[in-house]
């Protein structure tokens, strides 16, 4: 598997955990104390870091730091939007499209030669 593919796969998996850690408690643990929700989130975030740290270390061998960060942000949004729509029952808005176009602009500028 190429470095690019390894980095992408690990970042996608990492972001699945991150998104769950940051936002799932809003739906699932709203009746519990914030401290309990934070503790559960930290437990989930541990697995996110177990994937994110190797992803960044592997990716840094071929990407610059700014490229790695923009890649991470694109993946984060690609994971977050379906999570928000399908898991958190948020409506799809046209603003998602405009935001995605802005992110694509960032990708273009950070990866251009």
PDB file of C-alpha atoms in Angstrom:
ATOM      1  CA  UNK A   1       0.000   0.000   0.000  1.00  0.00           C
ATOM      2  CA  UNK A   2       1.379   3.431  -0.897  1.00  0.00           C
ATOM      3  CA  UNK A   3       2.210   6.050   1.710  1.00  0.00           C
ATOM      4  CA  UNK A   4      -0.613   8.189   0.346  1.00  0.00           C
ATOM      5  CA  UNK A   5      -3.145   5.344   0.738  1.00  0.00           C
ATOM      6  CA  UNK A   6      -1.912   4.402   4.225  1.00  0.00           C
ATOM      7  CA  UNK A   7      -2.163   8.024   5.318  1.00  0.00           C
ATOM      8  CA  UNK A   8      -5.684   8.415   3.913  1.00  0.00           C
ATOM      9  CA  UNK A   9      -6.978   5.159   5.425  1.00  0.00           C
ATOM     10  CA  UNK A  10      -5.538   5.913   8.865  1.00  0.00           C
ATOM     11  CA  UNK A  11      -6.847   9.498   8.797  1.00  0.00           C
ATOM     12  CA  UNK A  12     -10.337   8.367   7.783  1.00  0.00           C
ATOM     13  CA  UNK A  13     -10.431   5.792  10.589  1.00  0.00           C
ATOM     14  CA  UNK A  14      -9.003   8.322  13.021  1.00  0.00           C
ATOM     15  CA  UNK A  15     -11.670  10.845  12.052  1.00  0.00           C
ATOM     16  CA  UNK A  16     -14.448   8.325  12.580  1.00  0.00           C
ATOM     17  CA  UNK A  17     -13.323   7.996  16.195  1.00  0.00           C
ATOM     18  CA  UNK A  18     -12.706  11.731  16.549  1.00  0.00           C
ATOM     19  CA  UNK A  19     -16.147  12.664  15.273  1.00  0.00           C
ATOM     20  CA  UNK A  20     -17.776  10.151  17.602  1.00  0.00           C
ATOM     21  CA  UNK A  21     -15.718  11.417  20.548  1.00  0.00           C
ATOM     22  CA  UNK A  22     -16.495  15.068  19.869  1.00  0.00           C
ATOM     23  CA  UNK A  23     -20.162  14.918  18.923  1.00  0.00           C
ATOM     24  CA  UNK A  24     -21.906  11.584  19.631  1.00  0.00           C
ATOM     25  CA  UNK A  25     -22.263  12.462  23.324  1.00  0.00           C
ATOM     26  CA  UNK A  26     -24.617  15.287  22.312  1.00  0.00           C
ATOM     27  CA  UNK A  27     -27.132  12.697  21.158  1.00  0.00           C
ATOM     28  CA  UNK A  28     -26.321   9.743  23.414  1.00  0.00           C
ATOM     29  CA  UNK A  29     -25.244  11.245  26.723  1.00  0.00           C
ATOM     30  CA  UNK A  30     -27.309  14.419  26.987  1.00  0.00           C
ATOM     31  CA  UNK A  31     -28.911  13.138  30.183  1.00  0.00           C
ATOM     32  CA  UNK A  32     -25.525  12.474  31.851  1.00  0.00           C
ATOM     33  CA  UNK A  33     -23.137  14.965  33.473  1.00  0.00           C
ATOM     34  CA  UNK A  34     -20.597  16.739  31.308  1.00  0.00           C
ATOM     35  CA  UNK A  35     -17.804  15.035  33.245  1.00  0.00           C
ATOM     36  CA  UNK A  36     -19.163  11.589  32.382  1.00  0.00           C
ATOM     37  CA  UNK A  37     -19.517  12.590  28.720  1.00  0.00           C
ATOM     38  CA  UNK A  38     -15.958  13.971  28.733  1.00  0.00           C
ATOM     39  CA  UNK A  39     -14.601  10.768  30.240  1.00  0.00           C
ATOM     40  CA  UNK A  40     -16.344   8.629  27.619  1.00  0.00           C
ATOM     41  CA  UNK A  41     -15.128  10.997  24.889  1.00  0.00           C
ATOM     42  CA  UNK A  42     -11.539  10.781  26.145  1.00  0.00           C
ATOM     43  CA  UNK A  43     -11.788   6.998  26.021  1.00  0.00           C
ATOM     44  CA  UNK A  44     -12.937   7.129  22.405  1.00  0.00           C
ATOM     45  CA  UNK A  45     -10.309   9.765  21.571  1.00  0.00           C
ATOM     46  CA  UNK A  46      -7.566   7.415  22.730  1.00  0.00           C
ATOM     47  CA  UNK A  47      -8.292   5.203  19.725  1.00  0.00           C
ATOM     48  CA  UNK A  48      -8.380   8.274  17.479  1.00  0.00           C
ATOM     49  CA  UNK A  49      -4.860   9.174  18.585  1.00  0.00           C
ATOM     50  CA  UNK A  50      -3.688   5.577  18.102  1.00  0.00           C
ATOM     51  CA  UNK A  51      -4.561   6.027  14.413  1.00  0.00           C
ATOM     52  CA  UNK A  52      -3.916   9.743  13.904  1.00  0.00           C
ATOM     53  CA  UNK A  53      -0.343   9.804  15.225  1.00  0.00           C
ATOM     54  CA  UNK A  54       0.867   7.010  12.906  1.00  0.00           C
ATOM     55  CA  UNK A  55      -1.071   8.592  10.012  1.00  0.00           C
ATOM     56  CA  UNK A  56       0.754  11.881  10.500  1.00  0.00           C
ATOM     57  CA  UNK A  57       4.129  10.209  10.968  1.00  0.00           C
ATOM     58  CA  UNK A  58       3.663   8.150   7.803  1.00  0.00           C
ATOM     59  CA  UNK A  59       2.185  11.038   5.816  1.00  0.00           C
ATOM     60  CA  UNK A  60       4.946  13.440   6.837  1.00  0.00           C
ATOM     61  CA  UNK A  61       7.423  11.337   4.873  1.00  0.00           C
ATOM     62  CA  UNK A  62       5.854  12.528   1.584  1.00  0.00           C
ATOM     63  CA  UNK A  63       3.663  15.517   2.469  1.00  0.00           C
ATOM     64  CA  UNK A  64       4.647  18.889   3.846  1.00  0.00           C
ATOM     65  CA  UNK A  65       3.099  19.820   7.185  1.00  0.00           C
ATOM     66  CA  UNK A  66       0.598  22.260   5.580  1.00  0.00           C
ATOM     67  CA  UNK A  67      -0.395  19.622   3.015  1.00  0.00           C
ATOM     68  CA  UNK A  68      -0.916  17.069   5.762  1.00  0.00           C
ATOM     69  CA  UNK A  69      -3.099  19.506   7.714  1.00  0.00           C
ATOM     70  CA  UNK A  70      -5.293  20.399   4.731  1.00  0.00           C
ATOM     71  CA  UNK A  71      -5.647  16.704   3.892  1.00  0.00           C
ATOM     72  CA  UNK A  72      -6.742  16.063   7.473  1.00  0.00           C
ATOM     73  CA  UNK A  73      -9.314  18.876   7.293  1.00  0.00           C
ATOM     74  CA  UNK A  74     -10.792  17.564   4.026  1.00  0.00           C
ATOM     75  CA  UNK A  75     -11.100  14.092   5.516  1.00  0.00           C
ATOM     76  CA  UNK A  76     -12.551  15.516   8.712  1.00  0.00           C
ATOM     77  CA  UNK A  77     -15.315  17.275   6.795  1.00  0.00           C
ATOM     78  CA  UNK A  78     -15.898  14.249   4.546  1.00  0.00           C
ATOM     79  CA  UNK A  79     -16.499  12.180   7.687  1.00  0.00           C
ATOM     80  CA  UNK A  80     -18.402  14.861   9.603  1.00  0.00           C
ATOM     81  CA  UNK A  81     -21.059  15.740   7.026  1.00  0.00           C
ATOM     82  CA  UNK A  82     -22.483  12.199   6.678  1.00  0.00           C
ATOM     83  CA  UNK A  83     -22.251  11.825  10.475  1.00  0.00           C
ATOM     84  CA  UNK A  84     -24.199  15.056  10.971  1.00  0.00           C
ATOM     85  CA  UNK A  85     -26.837  14.168   8.391  1.00  0.00           C
ATOM     86  CA  UNK A  86     -27.344  10.460   9.049  1.00  0.00           C
ATOM     87  CA  UNK A  87     -26.465  10.026  12.729  1.00  0.00           C
ATOM     88  CA  UNK A  88     -27.321  13.403  14.220  1.00  0.00           C
ATOM     89  CA  UNK A  89     -30.338  13.976  11.922  1.00  0.00           C
ATOM     90  CA  UNK A  90     -29.137  17.398  10.777  1.00  0.00           C
ATOM     91  CA  UNK A  91     -30.658  18.769   7.554  1.00  0.00           C
ATOM     92  CA  UNK A  92     -28.504  19.057   4.435  1.00  0.00           C
ATOM     93  CA  UNK A  93     -27.945  22.706   3.550  1.00  0.00           C
ATOM     94  CA  UNK A  94     -26.610  24.452   0.480  1.00  0.00           C
ATOM     95  CA  UNK A  95     -23.976  26.003   2.747  1.00  0.00           C
ATOM     96  CA  UNK A  96     -22.279  22.576   2.865  1.00  0.00           C
ATOM     97  CA  UNK A  97     -21.648  22.858  -0.868  1.00  0.00           C
ATOM     98  CA  UNK A  98     -20.183  26.374  -0.577  1.00  0.00           C
ATOM     99  CA  UNK A  99     -17.985  25.303   2.324  1.00  0.00           C
ATOM    100  CA  UNK A 100     -16.816  22.245   0.347  1.00  0.00           C
ATOM    101  CA  UNK A 101     -15.856  24.490  -2.564  1.00  0.00           C
ATOM    102  CA  UNK A 102     -13.804  26.668  -0.219  1.00  0.00           C
ATOM    103  CA  UNK A 103     -12.033  23.588   1.111  1.00  0.00           C
ATOM    104  CA  UNK A 104     -11.336  22.411  -2.452  1.00  0.00           C
ATOM    105  CA  UNK A 105      -9.771  25.822  -3.065  1.00  0.00           C
ATOM    106  CA  UNK A 106      -7.527  25.270  -0.051  1.00  0.00           C
ATOM    107  CA  UNK A 107      -6.547  21.857  -1.395  1.00  0.00           C
ATOM    108  CA  UNK A 108      -5.709  23.349  -4.776  1.00  0.00           C
ATOM    109  CA  UNK A 109      -3.519  26.087  -3.355  1.00  0.00           C
ATOM    110  CA  UNK A 110      -1.685  23.902  -0.822  1.00  0.00           C
ATOM    111  CA  UNK A 111      -0.909  21.116  -3.316  1.00  0.00           C
ATOM    112  CA  UNK A 112      -0.096  23.161  -6.419  1.00  0.00           C
ATOM    113  CA  UNK A 113       3.507  23.112  -7.531  1.00  0.00           C
TER     114      UNK A 113
END
